[in-house]
XYZ file of C-alpha atoms in Angstrom:
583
model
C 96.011 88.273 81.235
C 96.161 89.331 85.003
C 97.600 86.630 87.027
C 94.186 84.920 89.426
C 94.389 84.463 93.126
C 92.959 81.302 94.547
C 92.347 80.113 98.361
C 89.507 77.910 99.677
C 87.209 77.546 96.488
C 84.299 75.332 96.375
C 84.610 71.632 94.911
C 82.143 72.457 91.877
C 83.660 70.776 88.892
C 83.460 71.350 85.054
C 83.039 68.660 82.099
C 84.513 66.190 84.739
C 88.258 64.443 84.308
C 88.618 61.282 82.799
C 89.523 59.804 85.130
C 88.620 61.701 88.220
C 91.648 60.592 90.000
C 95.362 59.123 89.899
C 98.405 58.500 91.919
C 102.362 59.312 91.150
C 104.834 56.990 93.057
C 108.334 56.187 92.727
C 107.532 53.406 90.667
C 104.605 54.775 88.745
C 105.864 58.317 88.221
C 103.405 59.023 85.813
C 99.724 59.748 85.323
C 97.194 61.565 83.041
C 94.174 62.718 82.355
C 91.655 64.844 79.889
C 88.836 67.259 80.381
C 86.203 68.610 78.243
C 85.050 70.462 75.777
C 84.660 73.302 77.567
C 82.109 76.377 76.168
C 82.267 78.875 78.560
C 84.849 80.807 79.842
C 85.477 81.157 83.429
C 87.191 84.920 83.966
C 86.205 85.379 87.762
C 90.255 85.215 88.171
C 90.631 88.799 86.963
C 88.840 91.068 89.907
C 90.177 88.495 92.322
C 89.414 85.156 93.706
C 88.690 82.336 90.885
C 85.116 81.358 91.813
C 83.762 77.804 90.157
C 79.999 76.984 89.550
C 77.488 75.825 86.818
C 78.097 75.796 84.221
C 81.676 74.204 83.318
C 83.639 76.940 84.821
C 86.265 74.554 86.852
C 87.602 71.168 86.730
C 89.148 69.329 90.013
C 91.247 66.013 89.435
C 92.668 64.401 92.576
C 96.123 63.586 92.987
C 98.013 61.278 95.321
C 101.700 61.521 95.557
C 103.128 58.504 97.346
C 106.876 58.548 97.504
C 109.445 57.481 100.306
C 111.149 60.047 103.164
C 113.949 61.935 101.357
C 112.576 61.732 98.022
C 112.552 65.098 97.495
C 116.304 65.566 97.902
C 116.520 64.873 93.934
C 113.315 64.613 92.372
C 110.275 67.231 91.929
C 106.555 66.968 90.740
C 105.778 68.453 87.397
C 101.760 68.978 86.307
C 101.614 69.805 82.498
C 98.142 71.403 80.997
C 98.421 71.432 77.512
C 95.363 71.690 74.611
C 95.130 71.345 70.601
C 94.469 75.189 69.822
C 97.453 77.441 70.721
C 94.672 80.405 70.818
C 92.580 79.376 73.931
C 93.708 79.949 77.617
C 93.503 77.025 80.429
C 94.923 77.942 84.198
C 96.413 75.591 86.437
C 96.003 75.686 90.289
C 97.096 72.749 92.724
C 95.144 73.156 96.350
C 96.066 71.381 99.399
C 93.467 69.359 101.403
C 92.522 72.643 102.842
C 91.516 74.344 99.904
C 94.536 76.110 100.012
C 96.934 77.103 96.832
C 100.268 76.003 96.858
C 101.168 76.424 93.335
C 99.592 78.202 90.435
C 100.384 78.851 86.572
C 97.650 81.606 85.426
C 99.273 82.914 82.231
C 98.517 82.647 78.802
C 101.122 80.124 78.230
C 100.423 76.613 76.828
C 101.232 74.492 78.430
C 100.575 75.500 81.819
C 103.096 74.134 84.082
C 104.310 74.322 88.071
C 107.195 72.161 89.709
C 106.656 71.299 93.526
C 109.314 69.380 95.645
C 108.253 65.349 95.369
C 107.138 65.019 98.714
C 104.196 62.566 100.253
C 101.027 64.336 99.753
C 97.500 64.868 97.837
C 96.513 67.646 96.190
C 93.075 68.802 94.199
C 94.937 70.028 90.772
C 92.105 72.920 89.450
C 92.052 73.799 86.048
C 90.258 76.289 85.333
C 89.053 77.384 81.669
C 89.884 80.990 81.104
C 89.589 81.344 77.697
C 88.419 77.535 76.116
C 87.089 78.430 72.822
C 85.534 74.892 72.555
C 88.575 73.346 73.553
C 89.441 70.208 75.960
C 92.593 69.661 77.751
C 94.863 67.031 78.940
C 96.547 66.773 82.044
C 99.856 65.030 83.074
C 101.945 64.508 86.486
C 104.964 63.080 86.566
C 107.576 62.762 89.094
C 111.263 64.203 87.580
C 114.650 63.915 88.565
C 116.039 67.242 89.299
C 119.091 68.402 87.271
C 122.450 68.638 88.807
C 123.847 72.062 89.395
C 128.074 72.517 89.382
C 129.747 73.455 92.551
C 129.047 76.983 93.473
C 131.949 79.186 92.334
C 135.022 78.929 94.985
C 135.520 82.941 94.776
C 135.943 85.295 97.459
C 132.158 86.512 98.109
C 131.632 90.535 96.997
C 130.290 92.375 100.085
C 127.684 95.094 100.051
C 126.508 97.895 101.579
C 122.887 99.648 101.823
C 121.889 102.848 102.071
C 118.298 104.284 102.197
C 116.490 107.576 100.842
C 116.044 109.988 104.043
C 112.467 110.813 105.259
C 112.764 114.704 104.079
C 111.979 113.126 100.482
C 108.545 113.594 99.744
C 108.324 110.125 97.962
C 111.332 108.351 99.623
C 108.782 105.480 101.329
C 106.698 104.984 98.006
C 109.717 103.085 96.360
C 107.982 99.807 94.891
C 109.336 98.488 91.045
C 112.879 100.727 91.497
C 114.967 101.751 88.101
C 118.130 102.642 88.631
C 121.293 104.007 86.400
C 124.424 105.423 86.989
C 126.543 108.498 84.827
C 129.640 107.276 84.611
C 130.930 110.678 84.372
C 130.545 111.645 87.613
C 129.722 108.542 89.623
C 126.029 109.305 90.390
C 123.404 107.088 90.256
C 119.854 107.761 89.702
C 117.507 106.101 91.396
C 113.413 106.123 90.037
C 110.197 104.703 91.538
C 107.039 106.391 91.432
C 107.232 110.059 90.559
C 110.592 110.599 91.953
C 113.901 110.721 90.300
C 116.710 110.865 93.112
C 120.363 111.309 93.069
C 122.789 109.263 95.177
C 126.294 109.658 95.387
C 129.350 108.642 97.404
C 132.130 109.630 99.098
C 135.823 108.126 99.543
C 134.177 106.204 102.390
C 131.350 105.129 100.353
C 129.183 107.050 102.329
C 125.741 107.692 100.290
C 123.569 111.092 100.140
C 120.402 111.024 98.272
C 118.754 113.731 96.971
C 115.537 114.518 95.230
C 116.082 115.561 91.490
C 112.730 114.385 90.157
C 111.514 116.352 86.686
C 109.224 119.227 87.235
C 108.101 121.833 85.231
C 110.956 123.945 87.052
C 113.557 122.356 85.657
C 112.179 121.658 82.200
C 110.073 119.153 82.208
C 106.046 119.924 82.944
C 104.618 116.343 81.979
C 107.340 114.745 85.020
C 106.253 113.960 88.384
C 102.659 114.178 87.572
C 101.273 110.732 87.246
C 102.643 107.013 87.418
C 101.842 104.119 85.665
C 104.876 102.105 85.573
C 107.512 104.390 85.705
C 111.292 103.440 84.727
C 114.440 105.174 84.293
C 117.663 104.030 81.932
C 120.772 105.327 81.716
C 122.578 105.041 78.559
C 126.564 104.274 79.899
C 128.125 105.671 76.690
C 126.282 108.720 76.500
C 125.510 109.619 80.163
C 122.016 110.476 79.001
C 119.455 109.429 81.267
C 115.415 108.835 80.583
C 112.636 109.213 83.249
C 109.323 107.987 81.634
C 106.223 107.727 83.582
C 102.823 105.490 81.511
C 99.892 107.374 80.227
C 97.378 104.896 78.411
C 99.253 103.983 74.875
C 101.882 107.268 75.203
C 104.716 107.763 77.996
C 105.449 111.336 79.590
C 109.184 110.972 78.619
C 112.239 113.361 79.768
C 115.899 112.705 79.591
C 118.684 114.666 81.649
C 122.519 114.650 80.801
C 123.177 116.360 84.279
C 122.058 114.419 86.886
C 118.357 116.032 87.059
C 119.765 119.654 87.591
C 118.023 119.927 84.247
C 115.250 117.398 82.006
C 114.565 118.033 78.371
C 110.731 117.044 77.189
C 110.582 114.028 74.247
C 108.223 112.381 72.409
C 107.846 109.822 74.751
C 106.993 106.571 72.610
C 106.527 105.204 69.368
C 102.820 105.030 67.476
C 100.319 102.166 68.705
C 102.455 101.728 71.203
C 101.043 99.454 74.826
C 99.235 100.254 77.699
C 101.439 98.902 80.447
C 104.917 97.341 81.556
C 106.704 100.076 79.748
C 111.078 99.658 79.584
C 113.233 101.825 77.633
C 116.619 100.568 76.944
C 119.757 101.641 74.566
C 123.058 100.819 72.709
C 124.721 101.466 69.006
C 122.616 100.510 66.053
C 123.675 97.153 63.908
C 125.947 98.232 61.479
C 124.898 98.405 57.825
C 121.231 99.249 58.782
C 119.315 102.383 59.174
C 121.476 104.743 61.894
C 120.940 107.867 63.534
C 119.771 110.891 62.121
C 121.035 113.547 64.972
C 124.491 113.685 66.328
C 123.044 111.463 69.107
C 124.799 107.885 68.315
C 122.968 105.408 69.991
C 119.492 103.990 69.486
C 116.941 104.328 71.987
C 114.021 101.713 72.527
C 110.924 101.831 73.777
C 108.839 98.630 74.711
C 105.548 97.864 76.286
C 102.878 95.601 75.885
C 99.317 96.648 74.604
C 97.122 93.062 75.929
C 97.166 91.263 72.814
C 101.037 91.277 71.956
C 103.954 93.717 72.928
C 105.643 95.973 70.698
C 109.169 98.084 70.330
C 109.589 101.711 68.774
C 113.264 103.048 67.995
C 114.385 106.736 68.482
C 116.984 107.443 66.356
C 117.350 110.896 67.222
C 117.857 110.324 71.154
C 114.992 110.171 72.750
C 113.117 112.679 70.898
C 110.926 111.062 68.886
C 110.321 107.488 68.038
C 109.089 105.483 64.938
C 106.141 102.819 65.038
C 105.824 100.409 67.104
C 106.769 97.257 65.587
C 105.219 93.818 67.683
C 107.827 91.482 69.055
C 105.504 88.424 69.372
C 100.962 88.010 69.949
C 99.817 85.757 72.720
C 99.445 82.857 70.600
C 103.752 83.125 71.199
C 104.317 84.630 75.013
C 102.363 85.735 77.387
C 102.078 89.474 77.069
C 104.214 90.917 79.811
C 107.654 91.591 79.739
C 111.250 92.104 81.115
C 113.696 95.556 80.726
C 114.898 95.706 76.815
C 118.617 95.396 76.930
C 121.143 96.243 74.330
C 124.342 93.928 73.121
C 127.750 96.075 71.944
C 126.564 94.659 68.313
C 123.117 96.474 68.841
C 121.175 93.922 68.602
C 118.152 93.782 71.401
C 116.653 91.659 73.796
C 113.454 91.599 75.613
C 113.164 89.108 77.902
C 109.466 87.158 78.345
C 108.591 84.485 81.850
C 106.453 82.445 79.694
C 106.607 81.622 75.654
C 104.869 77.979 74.975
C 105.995 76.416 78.407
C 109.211 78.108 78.543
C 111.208 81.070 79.423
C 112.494 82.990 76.532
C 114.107 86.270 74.961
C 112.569 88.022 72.144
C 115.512 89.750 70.003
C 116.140 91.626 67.153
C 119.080 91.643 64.938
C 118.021 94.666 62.649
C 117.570 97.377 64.710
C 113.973 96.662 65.971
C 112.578 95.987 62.101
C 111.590 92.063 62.919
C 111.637 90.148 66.269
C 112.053 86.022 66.726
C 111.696 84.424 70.115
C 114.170 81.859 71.468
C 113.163 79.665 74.102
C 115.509 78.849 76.812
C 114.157 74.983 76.716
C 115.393 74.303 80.775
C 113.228 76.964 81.767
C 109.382 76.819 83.302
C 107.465 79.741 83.480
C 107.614 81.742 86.366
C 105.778 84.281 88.161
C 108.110 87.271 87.882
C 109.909 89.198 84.627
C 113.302 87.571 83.861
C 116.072 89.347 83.318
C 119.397 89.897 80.847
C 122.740 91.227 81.348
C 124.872 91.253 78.408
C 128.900 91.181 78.710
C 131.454 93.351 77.027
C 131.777 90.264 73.949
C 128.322 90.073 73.279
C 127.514 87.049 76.115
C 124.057 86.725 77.204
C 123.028 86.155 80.932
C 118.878 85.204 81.572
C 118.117 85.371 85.219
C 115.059 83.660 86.104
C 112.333 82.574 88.693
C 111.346 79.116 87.576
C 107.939 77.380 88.264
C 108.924 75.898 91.213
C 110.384 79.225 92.571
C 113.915 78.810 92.619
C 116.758 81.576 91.317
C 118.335 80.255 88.014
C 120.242 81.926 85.368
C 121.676 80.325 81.901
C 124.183 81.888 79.476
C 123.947 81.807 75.475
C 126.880 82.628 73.002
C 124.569 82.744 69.903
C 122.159 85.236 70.762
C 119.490 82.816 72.349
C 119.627 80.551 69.896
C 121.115 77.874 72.835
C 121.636 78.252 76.441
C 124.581 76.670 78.895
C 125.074 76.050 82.298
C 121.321 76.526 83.216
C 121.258 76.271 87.096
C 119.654 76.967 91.180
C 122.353 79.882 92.250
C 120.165 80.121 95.435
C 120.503 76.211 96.406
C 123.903 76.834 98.082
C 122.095 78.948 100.698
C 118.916 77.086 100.829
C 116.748 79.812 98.999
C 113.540 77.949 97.899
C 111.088 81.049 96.120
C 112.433 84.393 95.044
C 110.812 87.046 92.973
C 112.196 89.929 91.166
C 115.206 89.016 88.725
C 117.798 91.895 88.119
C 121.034 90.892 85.857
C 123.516 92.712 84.716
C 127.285 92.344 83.144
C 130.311 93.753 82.532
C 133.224 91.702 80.858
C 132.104 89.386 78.847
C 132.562 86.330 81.582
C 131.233 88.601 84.695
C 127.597 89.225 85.824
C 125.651 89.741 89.047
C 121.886 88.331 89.200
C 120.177 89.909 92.195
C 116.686 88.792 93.633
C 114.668 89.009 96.424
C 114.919 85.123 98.388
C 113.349 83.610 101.046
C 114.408 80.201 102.886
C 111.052 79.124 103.146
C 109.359 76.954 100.704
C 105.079 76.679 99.978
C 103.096 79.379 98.223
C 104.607 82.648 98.752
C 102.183 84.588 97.911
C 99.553 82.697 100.193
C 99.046 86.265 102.516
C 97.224 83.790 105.652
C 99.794 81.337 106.067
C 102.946 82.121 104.208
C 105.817 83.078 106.624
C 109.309 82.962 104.724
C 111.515 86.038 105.699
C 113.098 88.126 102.280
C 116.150 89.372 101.729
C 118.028 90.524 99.140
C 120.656 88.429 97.401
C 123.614 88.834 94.405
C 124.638 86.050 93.064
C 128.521 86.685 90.909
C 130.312 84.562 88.351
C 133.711 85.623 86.988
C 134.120 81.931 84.596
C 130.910 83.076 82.179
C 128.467 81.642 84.247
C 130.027 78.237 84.628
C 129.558 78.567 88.732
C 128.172 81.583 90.656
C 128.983 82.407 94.311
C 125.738 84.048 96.020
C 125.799 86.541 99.170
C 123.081 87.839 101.298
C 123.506 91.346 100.548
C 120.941 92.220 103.485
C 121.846 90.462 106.250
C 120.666 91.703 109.303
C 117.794 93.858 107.748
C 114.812 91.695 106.290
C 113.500 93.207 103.095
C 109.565 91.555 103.373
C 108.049 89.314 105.649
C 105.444 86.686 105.045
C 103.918 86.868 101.364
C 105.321 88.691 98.762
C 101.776 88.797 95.875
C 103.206 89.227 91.970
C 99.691 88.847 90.768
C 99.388 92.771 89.734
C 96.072 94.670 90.617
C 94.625 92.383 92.498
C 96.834 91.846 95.252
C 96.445 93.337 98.411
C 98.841 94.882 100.492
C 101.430 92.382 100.243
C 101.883 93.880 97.018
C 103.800 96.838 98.927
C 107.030 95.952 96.459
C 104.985 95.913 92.995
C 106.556 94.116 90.310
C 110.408 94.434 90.112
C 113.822 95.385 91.030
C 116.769 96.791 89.197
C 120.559 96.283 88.951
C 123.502 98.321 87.251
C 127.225 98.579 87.211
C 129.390 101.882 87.953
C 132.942 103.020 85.873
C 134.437 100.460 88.116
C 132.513 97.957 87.690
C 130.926 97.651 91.016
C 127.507 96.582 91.152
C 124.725 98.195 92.552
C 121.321 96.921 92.867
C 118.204 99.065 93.668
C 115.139 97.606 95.846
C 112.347 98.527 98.258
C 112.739 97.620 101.637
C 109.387 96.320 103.028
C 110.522 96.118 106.623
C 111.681 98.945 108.220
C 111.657 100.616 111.760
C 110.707 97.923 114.442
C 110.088 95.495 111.796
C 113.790 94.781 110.808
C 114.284 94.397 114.776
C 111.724 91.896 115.025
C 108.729 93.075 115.220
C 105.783 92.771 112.383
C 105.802 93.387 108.851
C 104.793 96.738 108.276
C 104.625 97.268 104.236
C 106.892 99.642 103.674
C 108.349 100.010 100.145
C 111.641 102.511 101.394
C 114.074 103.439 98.551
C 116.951 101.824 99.027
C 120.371 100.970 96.867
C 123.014 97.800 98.067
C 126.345 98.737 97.059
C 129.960 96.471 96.205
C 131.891 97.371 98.774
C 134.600 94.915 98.742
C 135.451 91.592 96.065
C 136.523 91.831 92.491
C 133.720 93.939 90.455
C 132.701 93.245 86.811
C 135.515 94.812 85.317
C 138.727 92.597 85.508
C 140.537 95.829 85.529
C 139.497 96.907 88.966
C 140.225 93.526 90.880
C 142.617 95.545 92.829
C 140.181 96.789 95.033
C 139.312 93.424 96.535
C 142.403 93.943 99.050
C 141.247 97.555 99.704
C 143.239 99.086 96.945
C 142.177 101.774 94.858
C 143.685 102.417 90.904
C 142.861 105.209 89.451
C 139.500 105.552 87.695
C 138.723 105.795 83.835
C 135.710 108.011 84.927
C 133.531 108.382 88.015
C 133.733 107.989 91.443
């Protein structure tokens, strides 16, 4: 379902809550109420602005929150929706006296649920019946103690670097929802978004060129560079064989290079019934004892995308070329049907992560090589508005990143697989970050990862385009103990990456939507991480002038601090050893 925009709507309600009113306080933290049945379905959310009216298309309950200065400091408000039959659809919006929105949770997840800080106020909490099937609701808010994150991680913060596409690349300003991967043969990394595939490398001085290497029918690959509907890019670190797939209805226009994009090789593309949007391909060995390769090519290859109803995987066990069925990894009555990047453990075994399963965040991972799926919940999580994110460590060790309900950057860790998560926390409330968007994780030994997102210091609605004002930028947050405590850095500094509202709410956003729908983070030979992004402000708006929408391709670089690889942590002190491979 496409995530709905609401501002000022009209007061018209539905089969009206019981009661029509209630009031959370520090000593009454607690209230409910119920609504319905409701008949008809209210869609209007899906070409734009939710729109209520006769008959029972909206329902408004009024909602006081009366709590002392301060408050806030350790406590949040939570506002459930949840309903008897797993298969209908309510949305949640809470409005301001205005009219405005200042939080929303429009997926197909039951229950709905947002987190706002526990401040004085009173709010019109809309729910809005997108799919009732005859069903009622009940609503509860509830004032919650926040949980306690560890001390941020004493290490010395990583510095980065950024470097930009030049404007003599045709595409190098149409940059939004970056892939990137790097050949750790020869140190480059390539860099997709939109049609173009582009090479970056660096010097001793880590001095960047980029240039354009995107698949043509010149160098081998006719279907490349001649549409885009969610393109992505992987890398496969073992192999040094790189994909560039671009979306064509239920099929992908699929080519993979193992030179950098001097020259692309056509493939198959995807597996059989496979989804119309938020395509990912991802790779790593197979699970041993199961069904292998059947080419000299070791590693499986996975394609995943979602198809409205459910999402499914298709395995290539001939590299690339050509891919079995599509198997489903869950239906809506389990997640909502978007997804994150498929990711690979050293074991083979896959994971796909999903922002909303039930009221939760969760991973949906196979064991057998893509035969069967299961989902496992990460039960600290709320849905969120962007994909989540994995990074998987050399011993198996599984990082989520995450935007939670309320906004905020938090990442867990499980040992089994997703079966349990630890050390669930806020890596952005050491620097005050309050909403971020776009969740990019990645790992290398099994106690170091990176989690980069785009963060903004300013709470409210961030995606309200009239009044939100928060200024972006792009942050990496590092732990070297397994995720027990994370150090975070403003890897953008002195070069915003967005101003005002950033939308996530797909095809109906407007131009705010300059970024589309994610970034993307990988490691080199050394272990350094790089994360790819669009800047949004460029030219006189990262000197302080207006937002101006730009989506410019750009990569932040480790330049100094230990990497991922324990092996390297000579180069914190400027040292260089001497390379396995790459530059």
């Amino acid at each position: 379902m496409l995530a709905l925009v609401v501002g000022a709507l009209p007061s018209v309600s539905a089969d009206a809550a019981t009661p029509r009113s209630g009031t959370v306080s520090d000593t009454a933290p607690t209230t409910t109420w119920s609504a319905g049945p409701f008949a008809v379905p209210n869609v209007s959310g899906t070409t734009g602005t939710v729109s209520c009216g006769s008959p029972q298309l909206c329902d408004d309950y009024t909602l006081k929150v009366s709590v002392p200065v301060g408050y806030d400091a350790g406590h949040s408000l939570r506002i459930d929706v949840k309903w008897p039959d797993t298969a209908a659809d309510f949305d949640l919006y809470v409005l301001d006296p205005e009219g405005h929105e200042v939080a929303a949770a429009a997926s197909a997840s039951d229950p709905e649920s947002v987190l706002l800080p526990a401040v004085a106020a009173s709010y019109t909490v809309r729910v809005v019946p997108y799919a009732p099937l005859g069903d009622s609701f009940t609503g509860t808010a509830s004032l919650v103690a926040n949980p306690v994150d560890p001390p941020p991680s004493t290490a010395v913060p990583p510095t980065y670097a950024n470097s930009s596409a030049p404007d003599g690349i045709a595409h190098a300003h149409d940059a939004g929802e970056p892939s990137i991967g790097v050949d750790r043969a020869t140190g480059a990394a390539l860099f997709q978004a939109y049609t173009s595939t582009l090479k970056v490398t660096y010097d001793s001085a880590g001095v960047a060129t980029w240039q354009d290497k995107s698949a043509s029918a010149a160098n081998g690959c006719p279907q490349g560079s001649t549409t885009s509907l969610d393109p992505i890019l992987f890398t496969d670190q073992a192999t040094h064989r790189t994909f560039e797939s671009q979306l064509a209805g239920k099929t992908a226009l699929t080519c993979y290079t193992e030179d950098d994009g001097e020259t692309w090789t056509p493939t198959g593309g995807s597996g059989i019934n496979s989804g119309v949007d938020h395509q990912s391909i991802g790779g790593g060995p197979f699970v041993p004892g199961g069904p292998g390769p059947v080419t000299s090519y070791p590693n499986a290859v996975y394609y995943c995308s979602q198809d409205i109803a459910d999402a499914s995987c298709a395995v290539s066990r001939d590299g690339g070329l050509t891919y079995g069925p599509a198997v489903p990894m869950y239906s809506l009555l389990d997640c909502g049907g978007l997804h994150g990047h498929v990711k690979v453990a050293p074991d083979g075994t896959v994971y796909v992560p999903n922002k909303g399963c039930g009221g939760n965040q969760a991973v949906a991972v196979s064991e057998d090589n893509g035969l069967t799926w299961s989902v496992r919940k990460n039960p600290s999580s709320t849905p969120g508005d962007s994909d989540p994110s994995v990074g998987i460590g050399a011993g198996g060790t599984v990082y989520m990143g995450y935007q939670n309900s309320d906004g905020t950057a938090r990442i867990a860790v499980s040992h089994d697989k997703g079966r349990t998560w630890l050390y669930d926390q806020n890596v952005g409330a050491s620097l005050g970050i309050k909403n971020i968007v776009f969740p990019a994780v990645t790992a290398g030994d099994d106690n170091r990862a990176a989690f980069a997102f785009l963060g903004t210091t300013t709470g409210g609605n961030y995606q309200d385009a009239n009044n939100f004002t928060g200024v972006w930028h792009l942050y990496v947050a590092t732990t070297y103990d397994g995720g027990q405590s994370w150090v975070t850095v403003d890897a953008t500094p002195t070069d915003p990456v967005q101003k005002g509202s950033i939308c996530t709410g797909g095809t109906t956003c407007g131009k705010d939507r300059n970024l589309l729908d994610f970034n993307d983070i990988t490691l080199d030979a050394r272990g350094r991480v790089l994360a790819a992004y669009a800047d949004g402000c460029t030219g006189a708006c990262a000197t302080g002038g207006a937002q101006n929408y730009d989506a410019l391709a750009s990569i932040a670089r480790q330049t100094s601090g230990n990497t991922l690889y324990g092996a390297y942590d000579a180069m914190v002190a400027g040292q260089r050893k001497k390379p396995t491979g790459g530059q």
